[in-house]
mmCIF file of C-alpha atoms in Angstrom:
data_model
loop_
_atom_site.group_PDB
_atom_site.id
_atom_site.type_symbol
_atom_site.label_atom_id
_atom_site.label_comp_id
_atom_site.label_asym_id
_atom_site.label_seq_id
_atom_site.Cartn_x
_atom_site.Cartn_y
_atom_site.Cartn_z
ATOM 1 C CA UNK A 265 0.000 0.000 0.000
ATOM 2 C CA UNK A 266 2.835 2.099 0.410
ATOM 3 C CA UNK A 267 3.373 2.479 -3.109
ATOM 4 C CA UNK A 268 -0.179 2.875 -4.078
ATOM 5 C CA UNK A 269 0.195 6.408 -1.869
ATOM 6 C CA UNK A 270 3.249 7.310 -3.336
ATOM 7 C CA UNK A 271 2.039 6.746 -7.059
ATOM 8 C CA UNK A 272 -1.196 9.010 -5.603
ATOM 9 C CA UNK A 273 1.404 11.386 -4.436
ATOM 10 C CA UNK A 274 2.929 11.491 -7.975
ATOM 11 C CA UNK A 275 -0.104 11.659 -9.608
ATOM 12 C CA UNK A 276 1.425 8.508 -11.658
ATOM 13 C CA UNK A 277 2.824 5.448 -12.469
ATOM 14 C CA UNK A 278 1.995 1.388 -12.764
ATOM 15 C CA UNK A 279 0.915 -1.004 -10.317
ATOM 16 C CA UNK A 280 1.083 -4.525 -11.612
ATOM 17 C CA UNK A 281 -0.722 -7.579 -9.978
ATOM 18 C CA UNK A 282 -0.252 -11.383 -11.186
ATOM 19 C CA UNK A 283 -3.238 -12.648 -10.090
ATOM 20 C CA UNK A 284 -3.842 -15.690 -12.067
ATOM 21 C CA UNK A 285 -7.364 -17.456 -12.856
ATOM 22 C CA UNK A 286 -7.875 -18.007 -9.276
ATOM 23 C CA UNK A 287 -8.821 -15.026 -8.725
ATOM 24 C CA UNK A 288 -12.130 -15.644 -11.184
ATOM 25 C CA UNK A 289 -12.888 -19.549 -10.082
ATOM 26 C CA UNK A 290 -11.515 -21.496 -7.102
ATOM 27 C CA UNK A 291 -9.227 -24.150 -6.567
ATOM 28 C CA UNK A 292 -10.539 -27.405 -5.294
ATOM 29 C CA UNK A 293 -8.637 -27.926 -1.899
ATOM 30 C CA UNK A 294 -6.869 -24.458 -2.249
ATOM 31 C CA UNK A 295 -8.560 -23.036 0.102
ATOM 32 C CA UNK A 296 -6.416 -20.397 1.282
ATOM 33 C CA UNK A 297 -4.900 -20.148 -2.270
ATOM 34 C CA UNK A 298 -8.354 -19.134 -3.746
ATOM 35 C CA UNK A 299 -9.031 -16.880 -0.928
ATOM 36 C CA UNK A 300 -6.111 -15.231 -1.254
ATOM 37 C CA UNK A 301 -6.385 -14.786 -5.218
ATOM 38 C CA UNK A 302 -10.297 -13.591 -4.844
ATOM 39 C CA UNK A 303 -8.861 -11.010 -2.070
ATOM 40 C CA UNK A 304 -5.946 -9.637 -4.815
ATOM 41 C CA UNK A 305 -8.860 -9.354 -6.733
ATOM 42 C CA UNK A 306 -11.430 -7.273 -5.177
ATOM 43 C CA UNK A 307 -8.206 -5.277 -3.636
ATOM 44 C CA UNK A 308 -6.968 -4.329 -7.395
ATOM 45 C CA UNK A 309 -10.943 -3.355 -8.546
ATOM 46 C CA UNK A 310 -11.346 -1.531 -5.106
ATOM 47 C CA UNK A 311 -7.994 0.786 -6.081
ATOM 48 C CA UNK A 312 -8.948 0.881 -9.812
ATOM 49 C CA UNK A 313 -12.015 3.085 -8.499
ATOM 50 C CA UNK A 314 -10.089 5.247 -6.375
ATOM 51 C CA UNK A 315 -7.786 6.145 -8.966
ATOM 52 C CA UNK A 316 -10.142 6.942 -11.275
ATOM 53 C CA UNK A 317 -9.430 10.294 -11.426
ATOM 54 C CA UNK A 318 -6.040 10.080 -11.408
ATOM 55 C CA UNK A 319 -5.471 9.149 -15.404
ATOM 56 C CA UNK A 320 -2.006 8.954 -15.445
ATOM 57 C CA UNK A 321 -2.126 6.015 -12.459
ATOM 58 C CA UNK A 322 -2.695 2.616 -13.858
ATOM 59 C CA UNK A 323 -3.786 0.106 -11.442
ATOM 60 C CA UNK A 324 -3.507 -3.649 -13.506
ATOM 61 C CA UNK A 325 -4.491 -6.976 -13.234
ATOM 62 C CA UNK A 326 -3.340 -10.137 -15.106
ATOM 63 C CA UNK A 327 -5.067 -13.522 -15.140
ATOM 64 C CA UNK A 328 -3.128 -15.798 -16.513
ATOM 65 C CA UNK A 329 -3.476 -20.037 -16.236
ATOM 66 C CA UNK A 330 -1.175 -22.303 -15.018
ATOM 67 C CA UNK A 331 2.353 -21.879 -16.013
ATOM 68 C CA UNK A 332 4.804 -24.750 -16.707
ATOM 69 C CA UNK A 333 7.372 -23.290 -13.725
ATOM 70 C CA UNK A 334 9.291 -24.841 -11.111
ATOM 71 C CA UNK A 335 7.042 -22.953 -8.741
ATOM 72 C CA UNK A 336 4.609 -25.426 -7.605
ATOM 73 C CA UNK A 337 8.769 -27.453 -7.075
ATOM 74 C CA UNK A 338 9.003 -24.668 -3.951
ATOM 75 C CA UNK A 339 5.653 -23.953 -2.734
ATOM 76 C CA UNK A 340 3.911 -25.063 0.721
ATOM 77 C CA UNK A 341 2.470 -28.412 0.516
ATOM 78 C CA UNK A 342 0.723 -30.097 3.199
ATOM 79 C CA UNK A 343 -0.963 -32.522 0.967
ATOM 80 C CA UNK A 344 1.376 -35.607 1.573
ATOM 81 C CA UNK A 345 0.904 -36.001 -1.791
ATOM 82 C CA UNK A 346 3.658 -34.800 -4.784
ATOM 83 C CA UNK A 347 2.489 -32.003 -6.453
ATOM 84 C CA UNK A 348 2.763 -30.853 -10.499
ATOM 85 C CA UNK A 349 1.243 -28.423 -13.055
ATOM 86 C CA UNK A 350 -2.110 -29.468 -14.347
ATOM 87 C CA UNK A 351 -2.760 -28.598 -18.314
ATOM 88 C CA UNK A 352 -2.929 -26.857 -19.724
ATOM 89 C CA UNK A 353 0.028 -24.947 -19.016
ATOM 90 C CA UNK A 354 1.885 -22.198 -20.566
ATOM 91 C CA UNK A 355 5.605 -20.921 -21.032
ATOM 92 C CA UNK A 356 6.556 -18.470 -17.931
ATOM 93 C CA UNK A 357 8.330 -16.682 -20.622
ATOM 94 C CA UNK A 358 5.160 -15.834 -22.772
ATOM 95 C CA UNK A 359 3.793 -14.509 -19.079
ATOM 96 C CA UNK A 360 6.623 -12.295 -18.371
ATOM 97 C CA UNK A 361 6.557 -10.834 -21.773
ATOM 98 C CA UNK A 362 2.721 -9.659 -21.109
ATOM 99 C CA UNK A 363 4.164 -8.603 -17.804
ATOM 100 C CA UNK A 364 6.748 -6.111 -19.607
ATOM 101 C CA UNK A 365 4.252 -4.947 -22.227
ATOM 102 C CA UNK A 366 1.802 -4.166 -19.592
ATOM 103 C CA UNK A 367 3.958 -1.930 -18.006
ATOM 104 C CA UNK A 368 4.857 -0.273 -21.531
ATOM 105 C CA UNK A 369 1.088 -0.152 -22.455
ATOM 106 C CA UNK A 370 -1.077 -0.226 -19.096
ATOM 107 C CA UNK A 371 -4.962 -2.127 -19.092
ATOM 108 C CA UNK A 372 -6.857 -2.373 -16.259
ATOM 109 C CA UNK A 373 -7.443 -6.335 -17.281
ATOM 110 C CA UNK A 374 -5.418 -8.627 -19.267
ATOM 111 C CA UNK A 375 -5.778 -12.372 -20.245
ATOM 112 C CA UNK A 376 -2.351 -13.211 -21.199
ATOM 113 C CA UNK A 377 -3.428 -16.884 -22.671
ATOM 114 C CA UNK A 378 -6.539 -18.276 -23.637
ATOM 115 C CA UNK A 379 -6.986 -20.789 -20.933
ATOM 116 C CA UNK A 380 -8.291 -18.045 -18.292
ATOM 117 C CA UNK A 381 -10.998 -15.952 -20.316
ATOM 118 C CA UNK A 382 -12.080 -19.565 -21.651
ATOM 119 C CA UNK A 383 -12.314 -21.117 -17.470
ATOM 120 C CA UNK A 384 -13.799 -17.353 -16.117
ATOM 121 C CA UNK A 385 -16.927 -17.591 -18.789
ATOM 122 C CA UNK A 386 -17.272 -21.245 -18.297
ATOM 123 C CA UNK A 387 -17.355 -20.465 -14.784
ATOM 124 C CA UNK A 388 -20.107 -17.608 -14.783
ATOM 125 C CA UNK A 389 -22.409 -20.600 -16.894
ATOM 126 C CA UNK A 390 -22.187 -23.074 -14.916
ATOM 127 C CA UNK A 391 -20.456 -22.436 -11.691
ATOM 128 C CA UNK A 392 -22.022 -25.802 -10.082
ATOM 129 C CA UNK A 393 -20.869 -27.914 -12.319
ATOM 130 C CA UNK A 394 -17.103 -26.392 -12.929
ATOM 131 C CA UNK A 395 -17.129 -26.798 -8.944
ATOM 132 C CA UNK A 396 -18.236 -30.476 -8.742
ATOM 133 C CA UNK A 397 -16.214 -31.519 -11.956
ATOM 134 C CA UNK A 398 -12.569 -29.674 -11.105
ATOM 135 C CA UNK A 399 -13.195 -31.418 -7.482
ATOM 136 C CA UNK A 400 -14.005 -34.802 -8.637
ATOM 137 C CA UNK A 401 -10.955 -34.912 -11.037
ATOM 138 C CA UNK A 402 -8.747 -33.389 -7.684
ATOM 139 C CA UNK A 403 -10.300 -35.925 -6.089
ATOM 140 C CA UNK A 404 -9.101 -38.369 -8.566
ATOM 141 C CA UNK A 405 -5.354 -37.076 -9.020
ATOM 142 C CA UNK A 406 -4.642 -37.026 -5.039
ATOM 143 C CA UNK A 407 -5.882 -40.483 -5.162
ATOM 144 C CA UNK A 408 -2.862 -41.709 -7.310
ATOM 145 C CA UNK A 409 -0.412 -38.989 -7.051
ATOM 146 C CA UNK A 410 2.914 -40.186 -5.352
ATOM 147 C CA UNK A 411 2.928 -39.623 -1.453
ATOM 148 C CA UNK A 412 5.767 -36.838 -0.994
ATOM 149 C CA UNK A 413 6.695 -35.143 2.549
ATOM 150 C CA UNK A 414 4.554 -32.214 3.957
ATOM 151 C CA UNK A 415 6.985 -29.072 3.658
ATOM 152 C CA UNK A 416 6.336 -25.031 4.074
ATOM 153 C CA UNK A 417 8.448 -24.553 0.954
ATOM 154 C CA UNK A 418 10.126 -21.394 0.852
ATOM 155 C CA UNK A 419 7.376 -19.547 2.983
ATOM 156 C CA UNK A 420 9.781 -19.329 6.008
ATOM 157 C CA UNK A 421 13.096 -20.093 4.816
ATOM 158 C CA UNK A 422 14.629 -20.726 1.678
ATOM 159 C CA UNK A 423 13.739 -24.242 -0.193
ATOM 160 C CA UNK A 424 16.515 -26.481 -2.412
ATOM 161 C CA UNK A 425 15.631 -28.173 -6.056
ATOM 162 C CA UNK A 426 15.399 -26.790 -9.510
ATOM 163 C CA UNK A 427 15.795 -23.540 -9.842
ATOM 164 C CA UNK A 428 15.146 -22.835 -12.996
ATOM 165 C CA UNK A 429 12.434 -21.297 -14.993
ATOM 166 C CA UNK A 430 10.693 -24.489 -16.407
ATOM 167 C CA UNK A 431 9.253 -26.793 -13.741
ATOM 168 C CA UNK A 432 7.308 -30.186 -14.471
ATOM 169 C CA UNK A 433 3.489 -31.126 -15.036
ATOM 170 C CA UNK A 434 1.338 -33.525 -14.401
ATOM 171 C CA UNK A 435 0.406 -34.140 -18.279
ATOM 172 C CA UNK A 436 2.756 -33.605 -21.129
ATOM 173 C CA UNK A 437 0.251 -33.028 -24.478
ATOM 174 C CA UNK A 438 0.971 -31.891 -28.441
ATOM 175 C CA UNK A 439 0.476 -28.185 -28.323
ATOM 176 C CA UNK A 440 -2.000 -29.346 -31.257
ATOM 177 C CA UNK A 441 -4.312 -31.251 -29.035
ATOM 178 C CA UNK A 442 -3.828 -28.086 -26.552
ATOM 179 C CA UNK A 443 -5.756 -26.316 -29.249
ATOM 180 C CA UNK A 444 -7.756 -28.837 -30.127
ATOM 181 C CA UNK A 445 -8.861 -28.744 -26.307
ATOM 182 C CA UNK A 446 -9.238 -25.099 -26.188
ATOM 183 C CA UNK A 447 -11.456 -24.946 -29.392
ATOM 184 C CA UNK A 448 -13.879 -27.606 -27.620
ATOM 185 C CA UNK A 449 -14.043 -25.741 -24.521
ATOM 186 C CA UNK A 450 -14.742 -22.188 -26.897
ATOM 187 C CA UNK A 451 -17.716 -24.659 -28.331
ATOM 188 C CA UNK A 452 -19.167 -25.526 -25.108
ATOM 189 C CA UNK A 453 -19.266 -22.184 -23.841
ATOM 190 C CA UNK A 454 -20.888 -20.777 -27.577
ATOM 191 C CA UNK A 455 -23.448 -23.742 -27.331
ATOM 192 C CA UNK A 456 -24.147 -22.962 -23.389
ATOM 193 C CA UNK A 457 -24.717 -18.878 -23.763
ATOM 194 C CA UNK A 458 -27.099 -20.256 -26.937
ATOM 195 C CA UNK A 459 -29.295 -22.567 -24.859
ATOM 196 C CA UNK A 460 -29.086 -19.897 -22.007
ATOM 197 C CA UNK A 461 -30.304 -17.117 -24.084
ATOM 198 C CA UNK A 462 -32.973 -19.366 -26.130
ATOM 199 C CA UNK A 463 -34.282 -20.901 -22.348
ATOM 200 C CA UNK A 464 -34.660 -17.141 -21.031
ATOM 201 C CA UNK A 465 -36.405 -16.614 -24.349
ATOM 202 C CA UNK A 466 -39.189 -19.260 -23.218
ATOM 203 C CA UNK A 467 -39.041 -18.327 -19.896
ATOM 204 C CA UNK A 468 -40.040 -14.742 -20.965
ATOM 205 C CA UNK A 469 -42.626 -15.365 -23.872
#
């Protein structure tokens, strides 16, 4: 918050916040991850208002999907279970690179891959069934994931293992089925806001 008062005191400059899609639709069992990301959230739209008359402070928000880093490799993890990068998963790289540009060119709201905007309107459909689905397949990956030990990561103190940019994920699939998969989902969410606006049509006649 500090620097949100100086930038008011300037009467400019950028603040950037990485939220990530968990900020639009929660994590099963990420409790404190979602509630954290939903928090960012409303705290970035909260200071978006009160800067509205400042136009030469840009208050930003990015939502990108999961990236294919190593850090899931240093996080908390109290799970017992060993942890990876579901799909579909993006280069860090590609995310830093929106990062950058956003700072160049501000937006209040950026999708930096097409996994997010695709899982936030798929989420304002059906919210129910994203919820029951994305738990039952947690369910199902904690169920045969590899026991590993509980650790704090490098909350308190400074954690050992790859340090590089590119971490590992739980799938590994063609970027062409990636697409494939995205183009579905797109479908779906076409075909759902047709029956939606055809059943409200009904409902109203």
């Amino acid at each position: 918050m500090r620097y949100f008062l100086y930038l008011k005191s300037k009467k400019k400059g950028v603040l950037l916040n990485n939220i990530s899609i968990g900020g639009w639709m929660p994590a099963p069992y990420g409790t404190a991850y979602t509630a954290s990301k939903f928090g960012v959230r409303g705290m970035v739209e909260t200071l978006q208002g009160e800067v509205s008359d400042f136009p030469d402070i840009h208050i930003c928000a990015l939502y990108p999907g999961f990236q294919k880093s190593s850090g899931i490799e240093h996080a908390a993890n109290y799970s017992g279970i060993k942890l990876s990068t579901p799909p579909p998963s993006f280069d860090p790289r590609k995310l830093a690179s929106a990062i950058v540009k956003t700072a160049k060119n501000p937006k209040e709201v950026i999708y930096p891959d097409w996994s997010a905007i695709v899982f936030k309107n798929l989420y304002e459909m059906v919210p129910g069934i994203i919820r029951y689905v994305s738990s039952a397949g947690m369910r199902m990956v904690m169920k045969n994931a590899n026991k590993d030990n509980k650790t704090g990561g490098n909350v308190l103190e400074p954690s050992e293992g790859n340090m590089g940019i590119d971490g590992k994920t739980l799938f590994s699939f063609p970027k062409k089925t990636l697409l494939w998969a995205g183009a579905g989902l797109i479908g779906a969410m076409a075909a759902g806001l047709l029956l939606s606006g055809k059943s409200n049509k009904i409902e109203s006649s």
